[in-house]
Tab-separated table of C-alpha atoms and ligand atoms in Angstrom:
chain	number	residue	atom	x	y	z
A	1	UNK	CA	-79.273	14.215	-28.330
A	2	UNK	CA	-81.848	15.254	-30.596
A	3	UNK	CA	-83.226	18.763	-29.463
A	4	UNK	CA	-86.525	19.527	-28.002
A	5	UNK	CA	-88.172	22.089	-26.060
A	6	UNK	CA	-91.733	21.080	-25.236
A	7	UNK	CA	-91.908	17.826	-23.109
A	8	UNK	CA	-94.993	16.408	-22.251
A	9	UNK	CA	-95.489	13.432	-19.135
A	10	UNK	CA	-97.571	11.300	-18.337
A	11	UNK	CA	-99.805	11.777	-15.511
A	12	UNK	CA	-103.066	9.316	-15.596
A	13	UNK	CA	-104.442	10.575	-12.612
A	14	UNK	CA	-105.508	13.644	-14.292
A	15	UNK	CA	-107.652	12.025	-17.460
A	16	UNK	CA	-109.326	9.158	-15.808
A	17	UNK	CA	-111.030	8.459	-18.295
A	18	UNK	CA	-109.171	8.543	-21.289
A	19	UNK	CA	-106.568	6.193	-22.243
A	20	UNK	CA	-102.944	7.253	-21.860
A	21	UNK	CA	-101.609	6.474	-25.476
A	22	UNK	CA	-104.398	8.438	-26.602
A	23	UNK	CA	-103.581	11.339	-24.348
A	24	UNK	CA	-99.889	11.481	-25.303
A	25	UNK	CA	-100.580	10.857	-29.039
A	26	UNK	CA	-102.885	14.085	-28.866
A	27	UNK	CA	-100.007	16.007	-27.143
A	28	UNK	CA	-97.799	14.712	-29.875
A	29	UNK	CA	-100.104	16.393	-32.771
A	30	UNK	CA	-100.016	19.617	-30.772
A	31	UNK	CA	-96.537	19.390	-30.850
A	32	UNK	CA	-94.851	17.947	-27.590
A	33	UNK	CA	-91.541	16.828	-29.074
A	34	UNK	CA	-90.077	14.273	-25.981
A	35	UNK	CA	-92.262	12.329	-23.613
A	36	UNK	CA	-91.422	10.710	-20.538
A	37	UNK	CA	-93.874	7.746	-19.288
A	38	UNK	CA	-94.470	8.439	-15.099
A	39	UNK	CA	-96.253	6.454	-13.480
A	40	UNK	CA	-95.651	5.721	-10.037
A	41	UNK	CA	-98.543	3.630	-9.004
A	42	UNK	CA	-98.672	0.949	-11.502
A	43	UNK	CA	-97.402	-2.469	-11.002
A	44	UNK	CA	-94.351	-2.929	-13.404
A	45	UNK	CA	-95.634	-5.402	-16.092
A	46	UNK	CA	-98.623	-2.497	-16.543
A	47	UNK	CA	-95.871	-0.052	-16.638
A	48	UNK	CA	-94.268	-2.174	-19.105
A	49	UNK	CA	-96.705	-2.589	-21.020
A	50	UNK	CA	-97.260	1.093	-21.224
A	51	UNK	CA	-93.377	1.756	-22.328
A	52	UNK	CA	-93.948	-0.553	-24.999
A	53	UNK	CA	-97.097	1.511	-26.632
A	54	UNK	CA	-95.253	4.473	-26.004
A	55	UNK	CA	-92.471	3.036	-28.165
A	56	UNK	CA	-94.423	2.231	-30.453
A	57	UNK	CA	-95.869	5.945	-30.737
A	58	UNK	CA	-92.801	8.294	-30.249
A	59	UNK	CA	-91.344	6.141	-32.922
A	60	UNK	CA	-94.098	6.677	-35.590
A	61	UNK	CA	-93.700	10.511	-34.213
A	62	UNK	CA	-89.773	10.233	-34.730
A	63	UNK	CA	-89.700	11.668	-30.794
A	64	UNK	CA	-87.434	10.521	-27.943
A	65	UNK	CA	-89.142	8.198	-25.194
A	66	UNK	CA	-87.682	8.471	-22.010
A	67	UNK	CA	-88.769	6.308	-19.111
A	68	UNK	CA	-88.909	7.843	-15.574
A	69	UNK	CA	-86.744	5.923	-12.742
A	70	UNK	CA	-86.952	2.569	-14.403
A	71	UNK	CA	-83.620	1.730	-15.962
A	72	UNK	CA	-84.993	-2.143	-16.541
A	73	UNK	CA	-87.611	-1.046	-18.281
A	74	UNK	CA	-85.738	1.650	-20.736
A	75	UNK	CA	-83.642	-0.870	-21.896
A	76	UNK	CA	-86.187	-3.493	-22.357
A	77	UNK	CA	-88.432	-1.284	-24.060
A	78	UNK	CA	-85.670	0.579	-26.069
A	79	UNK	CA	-86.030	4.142	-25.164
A	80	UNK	CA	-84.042	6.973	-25.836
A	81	UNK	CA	-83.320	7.464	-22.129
A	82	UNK	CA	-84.077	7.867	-18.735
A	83	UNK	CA	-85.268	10.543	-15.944
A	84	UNK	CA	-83.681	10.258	-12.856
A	85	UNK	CA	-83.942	12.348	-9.546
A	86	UNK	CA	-81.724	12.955	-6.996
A	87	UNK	CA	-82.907	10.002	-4.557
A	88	UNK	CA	-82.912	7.428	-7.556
A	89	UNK	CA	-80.158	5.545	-8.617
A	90	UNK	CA	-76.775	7.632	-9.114
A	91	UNK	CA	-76.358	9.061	-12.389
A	92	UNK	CA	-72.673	6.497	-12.443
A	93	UNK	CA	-74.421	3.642	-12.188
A	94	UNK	CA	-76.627	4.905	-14.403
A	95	UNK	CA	-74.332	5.640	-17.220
A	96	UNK	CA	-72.586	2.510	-16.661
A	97	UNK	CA	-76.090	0.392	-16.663
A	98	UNK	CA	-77.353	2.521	-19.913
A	99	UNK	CA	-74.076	2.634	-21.922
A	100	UNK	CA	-72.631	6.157	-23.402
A	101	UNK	CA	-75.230	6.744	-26.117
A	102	UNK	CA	-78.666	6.565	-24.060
A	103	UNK	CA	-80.067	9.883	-22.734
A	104	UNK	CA	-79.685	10.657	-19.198
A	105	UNK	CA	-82.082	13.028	-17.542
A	106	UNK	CA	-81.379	14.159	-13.827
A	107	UNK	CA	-83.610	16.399	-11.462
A	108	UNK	CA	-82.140	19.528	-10.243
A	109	UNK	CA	-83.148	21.915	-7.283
A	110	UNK	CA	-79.980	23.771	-6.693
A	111	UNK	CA	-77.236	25.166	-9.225
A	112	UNK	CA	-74.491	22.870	-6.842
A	113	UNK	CA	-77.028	19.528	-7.950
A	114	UNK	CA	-76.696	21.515	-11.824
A	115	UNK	CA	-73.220	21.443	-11.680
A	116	UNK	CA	-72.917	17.514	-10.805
A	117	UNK	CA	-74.497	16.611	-13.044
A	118	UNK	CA	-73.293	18.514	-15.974
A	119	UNK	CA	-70.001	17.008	-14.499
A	120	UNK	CA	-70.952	13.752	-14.178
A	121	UNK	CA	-72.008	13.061	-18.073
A	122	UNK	CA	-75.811	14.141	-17.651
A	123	UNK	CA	-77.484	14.703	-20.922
A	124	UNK	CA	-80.067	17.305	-19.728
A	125	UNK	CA	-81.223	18.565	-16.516
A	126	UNK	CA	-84.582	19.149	-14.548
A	127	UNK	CA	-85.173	22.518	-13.454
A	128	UNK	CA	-88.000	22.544	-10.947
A	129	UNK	CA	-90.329	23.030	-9.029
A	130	UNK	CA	-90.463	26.454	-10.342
A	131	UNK	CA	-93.867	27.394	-9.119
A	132	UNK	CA	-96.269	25.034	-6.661
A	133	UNK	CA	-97.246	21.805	-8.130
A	134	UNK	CA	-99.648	18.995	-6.892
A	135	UNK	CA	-98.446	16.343	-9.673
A	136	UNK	CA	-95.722	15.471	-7.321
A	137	UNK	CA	-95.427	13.885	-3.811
A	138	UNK	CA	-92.841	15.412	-1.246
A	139	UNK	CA	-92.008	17.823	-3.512
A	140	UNK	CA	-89.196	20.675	-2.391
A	141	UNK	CA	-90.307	24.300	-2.051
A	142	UNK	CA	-90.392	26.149	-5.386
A	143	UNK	CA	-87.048	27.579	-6.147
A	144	UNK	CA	-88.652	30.103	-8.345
A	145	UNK	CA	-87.516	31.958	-11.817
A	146	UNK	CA	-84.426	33.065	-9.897
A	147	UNK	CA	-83.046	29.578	-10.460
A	148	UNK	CA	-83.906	29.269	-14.471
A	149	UNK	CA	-81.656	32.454	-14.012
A	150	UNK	CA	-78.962	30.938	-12.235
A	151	UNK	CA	-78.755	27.828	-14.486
A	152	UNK	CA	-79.302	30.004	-17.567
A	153	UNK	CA	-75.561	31.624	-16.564
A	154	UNK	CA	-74.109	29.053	-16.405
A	155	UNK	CA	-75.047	25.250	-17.191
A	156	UNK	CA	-74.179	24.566	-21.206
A	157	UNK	CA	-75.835	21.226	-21.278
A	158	UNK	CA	-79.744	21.818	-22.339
A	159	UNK	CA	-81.852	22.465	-19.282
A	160	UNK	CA	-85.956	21.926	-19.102
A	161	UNK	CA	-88.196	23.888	-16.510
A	162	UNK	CA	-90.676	22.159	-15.112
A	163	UNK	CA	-93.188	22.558	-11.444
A	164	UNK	CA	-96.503	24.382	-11.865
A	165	UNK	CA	-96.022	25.511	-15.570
A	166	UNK	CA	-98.849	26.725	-16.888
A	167	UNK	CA	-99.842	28.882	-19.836
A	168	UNK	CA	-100.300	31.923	-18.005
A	169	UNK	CA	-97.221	31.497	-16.220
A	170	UNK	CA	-94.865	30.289	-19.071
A	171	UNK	CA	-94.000	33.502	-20.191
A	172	UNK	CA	-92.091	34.033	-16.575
A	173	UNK	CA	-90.175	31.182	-17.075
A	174	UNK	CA	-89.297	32.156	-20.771
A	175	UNK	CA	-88.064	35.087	-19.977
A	176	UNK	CA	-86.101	33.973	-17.244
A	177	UNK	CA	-84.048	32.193	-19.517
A	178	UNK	CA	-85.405	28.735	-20.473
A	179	UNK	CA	-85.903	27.534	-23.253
A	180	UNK	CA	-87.670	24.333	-22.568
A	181	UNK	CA	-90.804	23.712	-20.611
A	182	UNK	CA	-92.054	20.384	-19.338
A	183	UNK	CA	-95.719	19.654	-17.662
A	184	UNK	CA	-97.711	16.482	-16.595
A	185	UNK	CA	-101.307	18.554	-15.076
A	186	UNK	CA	-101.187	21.500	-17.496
A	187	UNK	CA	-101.184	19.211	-20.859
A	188	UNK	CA	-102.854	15.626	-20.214
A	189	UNK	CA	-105.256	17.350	-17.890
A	190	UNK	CA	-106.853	19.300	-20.040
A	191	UNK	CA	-109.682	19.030	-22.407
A	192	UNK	CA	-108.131	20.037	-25.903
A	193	UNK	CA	-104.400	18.674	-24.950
A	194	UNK	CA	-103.590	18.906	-28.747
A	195	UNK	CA	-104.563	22.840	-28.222
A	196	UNK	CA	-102.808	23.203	-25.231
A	197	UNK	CA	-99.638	21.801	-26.568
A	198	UNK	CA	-100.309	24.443	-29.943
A	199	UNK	CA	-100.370	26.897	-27.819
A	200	UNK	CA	-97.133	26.598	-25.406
A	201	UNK	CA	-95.667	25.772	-28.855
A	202	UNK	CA	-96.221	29.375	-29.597
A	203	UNK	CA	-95.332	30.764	-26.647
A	204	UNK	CA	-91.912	29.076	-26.975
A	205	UNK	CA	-91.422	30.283	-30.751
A	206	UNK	CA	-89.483	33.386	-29.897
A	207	UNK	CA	-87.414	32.031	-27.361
A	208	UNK	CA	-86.336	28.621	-29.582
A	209	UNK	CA	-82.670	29.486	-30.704
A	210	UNK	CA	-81.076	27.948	-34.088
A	211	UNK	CA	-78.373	26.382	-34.092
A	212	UNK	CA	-75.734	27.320	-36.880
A	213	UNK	CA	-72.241	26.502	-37.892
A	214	UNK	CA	-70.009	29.377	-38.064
A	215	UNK	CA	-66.760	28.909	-39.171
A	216	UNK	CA	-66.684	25.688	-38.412
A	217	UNK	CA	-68.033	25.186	-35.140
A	218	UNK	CA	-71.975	24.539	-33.759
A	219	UNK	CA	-73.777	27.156	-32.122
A	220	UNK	CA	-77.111	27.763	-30.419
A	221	UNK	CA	-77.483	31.652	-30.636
A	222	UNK	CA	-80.852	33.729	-30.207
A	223	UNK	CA	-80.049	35.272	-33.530
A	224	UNK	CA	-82.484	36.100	-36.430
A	225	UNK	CA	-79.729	37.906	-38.879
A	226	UNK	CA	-76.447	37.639	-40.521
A	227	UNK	CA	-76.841	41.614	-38.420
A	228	UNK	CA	-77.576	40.504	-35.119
A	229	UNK	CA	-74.847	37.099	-36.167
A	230	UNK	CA	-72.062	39.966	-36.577
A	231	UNK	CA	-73.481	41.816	-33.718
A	232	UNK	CA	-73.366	38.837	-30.872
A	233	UNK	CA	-69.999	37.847	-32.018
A	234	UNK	CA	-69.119	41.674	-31.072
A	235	UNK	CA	-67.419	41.900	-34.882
A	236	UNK	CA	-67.108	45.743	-36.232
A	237	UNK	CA	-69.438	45.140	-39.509
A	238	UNK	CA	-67.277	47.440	-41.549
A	239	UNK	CA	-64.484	44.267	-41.588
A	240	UNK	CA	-66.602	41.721	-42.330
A	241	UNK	CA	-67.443	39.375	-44.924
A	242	UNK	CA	-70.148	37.321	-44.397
A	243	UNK	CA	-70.556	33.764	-46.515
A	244	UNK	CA	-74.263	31.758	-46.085
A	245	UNK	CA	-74.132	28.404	-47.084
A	246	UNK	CA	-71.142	29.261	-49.645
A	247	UNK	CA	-72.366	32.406	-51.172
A	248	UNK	CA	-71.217	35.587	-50.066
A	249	UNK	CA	-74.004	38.619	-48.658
A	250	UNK	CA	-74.204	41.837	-48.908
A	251	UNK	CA	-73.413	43.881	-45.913
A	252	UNK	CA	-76.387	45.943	-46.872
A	253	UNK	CA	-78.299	42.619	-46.989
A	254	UNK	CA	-77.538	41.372	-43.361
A	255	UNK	CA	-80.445	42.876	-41.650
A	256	UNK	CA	-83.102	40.899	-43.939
A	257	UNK	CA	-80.836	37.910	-44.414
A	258	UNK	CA	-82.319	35.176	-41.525
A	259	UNK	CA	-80.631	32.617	-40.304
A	260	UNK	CA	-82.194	29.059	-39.917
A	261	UNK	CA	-81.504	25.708	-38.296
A	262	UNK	CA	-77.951	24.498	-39.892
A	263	UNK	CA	-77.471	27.500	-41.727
A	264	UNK	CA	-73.597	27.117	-42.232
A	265	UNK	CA	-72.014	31.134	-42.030
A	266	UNK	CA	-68.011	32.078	-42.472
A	267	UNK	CA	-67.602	34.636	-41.146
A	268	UNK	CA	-64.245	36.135	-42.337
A	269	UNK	CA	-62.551	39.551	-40.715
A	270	UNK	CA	-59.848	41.461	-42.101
A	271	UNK	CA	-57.039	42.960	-40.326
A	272	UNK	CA	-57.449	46.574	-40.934
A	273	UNK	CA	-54.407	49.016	-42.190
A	274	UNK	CA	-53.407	46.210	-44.015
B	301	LIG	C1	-88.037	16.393	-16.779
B	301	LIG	C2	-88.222	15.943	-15.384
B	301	LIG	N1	-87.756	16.707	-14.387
B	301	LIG	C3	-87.914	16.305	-13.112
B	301	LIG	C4	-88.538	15.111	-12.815
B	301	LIG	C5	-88.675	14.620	-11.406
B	301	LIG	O1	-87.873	13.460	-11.171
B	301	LIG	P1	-87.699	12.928	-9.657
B	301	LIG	O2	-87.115	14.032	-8.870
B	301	LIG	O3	-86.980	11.656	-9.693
B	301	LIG	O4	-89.179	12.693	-9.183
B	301	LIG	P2	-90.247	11.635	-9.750
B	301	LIG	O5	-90.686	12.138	-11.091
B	301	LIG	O6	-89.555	10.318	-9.893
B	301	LIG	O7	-91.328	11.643	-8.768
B	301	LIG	C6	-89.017	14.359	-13.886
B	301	LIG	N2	-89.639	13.180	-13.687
B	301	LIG	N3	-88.845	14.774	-15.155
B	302	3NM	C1	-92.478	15.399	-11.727
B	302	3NM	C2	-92.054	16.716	-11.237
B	302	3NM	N1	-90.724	16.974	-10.922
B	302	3NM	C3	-90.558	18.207	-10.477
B	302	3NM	C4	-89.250	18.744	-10.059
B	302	3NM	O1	-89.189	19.899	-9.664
B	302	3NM	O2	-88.277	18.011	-10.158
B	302	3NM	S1	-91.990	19.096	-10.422
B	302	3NM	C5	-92.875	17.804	-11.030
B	302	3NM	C6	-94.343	17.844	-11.278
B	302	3NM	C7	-94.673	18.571	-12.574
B	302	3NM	O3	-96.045	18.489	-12.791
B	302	3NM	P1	-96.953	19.745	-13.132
B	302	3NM	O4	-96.563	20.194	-14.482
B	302	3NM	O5	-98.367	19.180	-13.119
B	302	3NM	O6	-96.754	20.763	-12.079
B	303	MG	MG1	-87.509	9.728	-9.854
């Protein structure tokens, strides 16, 4: 799936009166990059009707769409995937109704839920509520940071945090290890939602890892050098040659040589004694 880190949903309750393709298309030009339509209240032609101007949107944006608990709808609509919790229909059936290339979202509250559904095919988990949140009925007690923690350590598949996130609380959650954040009140309820998304979009900067090809194979690494490369890999620089998109740098080089999305690095070590 295409990778994002700032996921904006719905939540009409908290702009009544502003339209909700407007909202969203703000949050868009702030620089949300996946939205999920919510709406739990609405009959389903109106929520319908919604996915289908929200289609129309994220695909002028080039952004996934995903549609929360309504498989019917996803696939009518054609969006990029669905959100599903842990009471909604089982991520199997899910799969099976959505086919193999659809993105699958599932809620998690506990790193035993986090594991299922990394086993079971998920394409990205929820990690919530992390703090108190009113945007949510029944909700479960906030499992805290110590959870982004937990997940962090272990889950590979992408993660998102979400419950409560604010912008004077997303640094806690950043530094706990995620890497994504995802908020109904804090973004459509405010006044300047394009500024609010600007901002958590700079407040995620340092923590957004790129994802390079060395030797061969794909990685997502918080690394800003070929130096700190070399270093994460735990290679001894001194036996080290280090190739950026086919030409070779200077080891003296590696500390001011950055590394960008798809940068493609061989990373070649000699046997020493020779
Ligand atoms: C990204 C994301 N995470 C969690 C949820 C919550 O899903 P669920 O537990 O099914 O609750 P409802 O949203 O359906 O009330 C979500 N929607 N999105
Ligand atoms: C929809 C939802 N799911 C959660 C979970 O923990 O799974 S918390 C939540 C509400 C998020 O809204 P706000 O950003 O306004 O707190
Ligand atoms: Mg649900």
């Amino acid at each position: 799936m295409k990778n994002f880190h700032l996921y904006a949903i719905t939540g009409e309750e908290f702009h009544p009166r502003k339209d909700v393709i407007d909202v969203m298309e703000e949050a868009l030009q702030g620089g949300a990059d996946i939205i999920q339509l919510r709406d739990k209240t609405s009959k389903k032609p109106d929520v319908l009707k919604k996915a289908l101007a929200l289609r129309e949107l994220t695909l002028k944006y080039d952004v996934p769409l995903i549609i929360n608990d309504h498989i019917d709808i996803a696939l009518q609509v054609g969006a990029d995937g669905v959100h599903l919790g842990q009471d909604d229909l089982s991520l199997e059936e899910a799969r099976r109704l959505m086919g193999p290339d659809k993105i699958i979202g599932i809620s998690t509250h506990h790193i035993q839920e986090a594991r299922a559904a990394q086993e079971g095919g998920a394409d990205y988990i929820g990690v919530g509520p992390i703090f108190p949140t009113k945007s949510k009925k029944d909700v479960v007690a906030p499992v805290t940071t110590n959870y982004i923690k937990e997940v962090a350590a272990e889950i590979t598949i992408p993660f998102v945090a979400i419950g409560g996130i604010k912008l004077h609380n997303v640094d806690e959650v950043l530094s706990a290890g995620a890497t994504r954040v995802c908020m109904i009140s804090e973004i459509v309820g405010s006044e300047n939602v394009q500024q609010v998304c600007s901002q958590f979009r700079e407040k995620l900067k340092p923590y957004q890892p790129v994802n390079l090809i060395v030797n061969g194979e794909n990685h997502e690494l918080h690394v800003q050098s070929i130096q700190e490369l070399v270093l994460h890999f735990k290679l001894k620089p001194n036996l080290i040659i280090a190739e950026v998109d086919g030409e070779i740098v200077d080891r003296d080089s590696w500390s001011h040589t950055p590394v960008k999305d798809g940068t493609k690095i061989e990373l070649v070590e000699f046997i020493a004694g020779g």
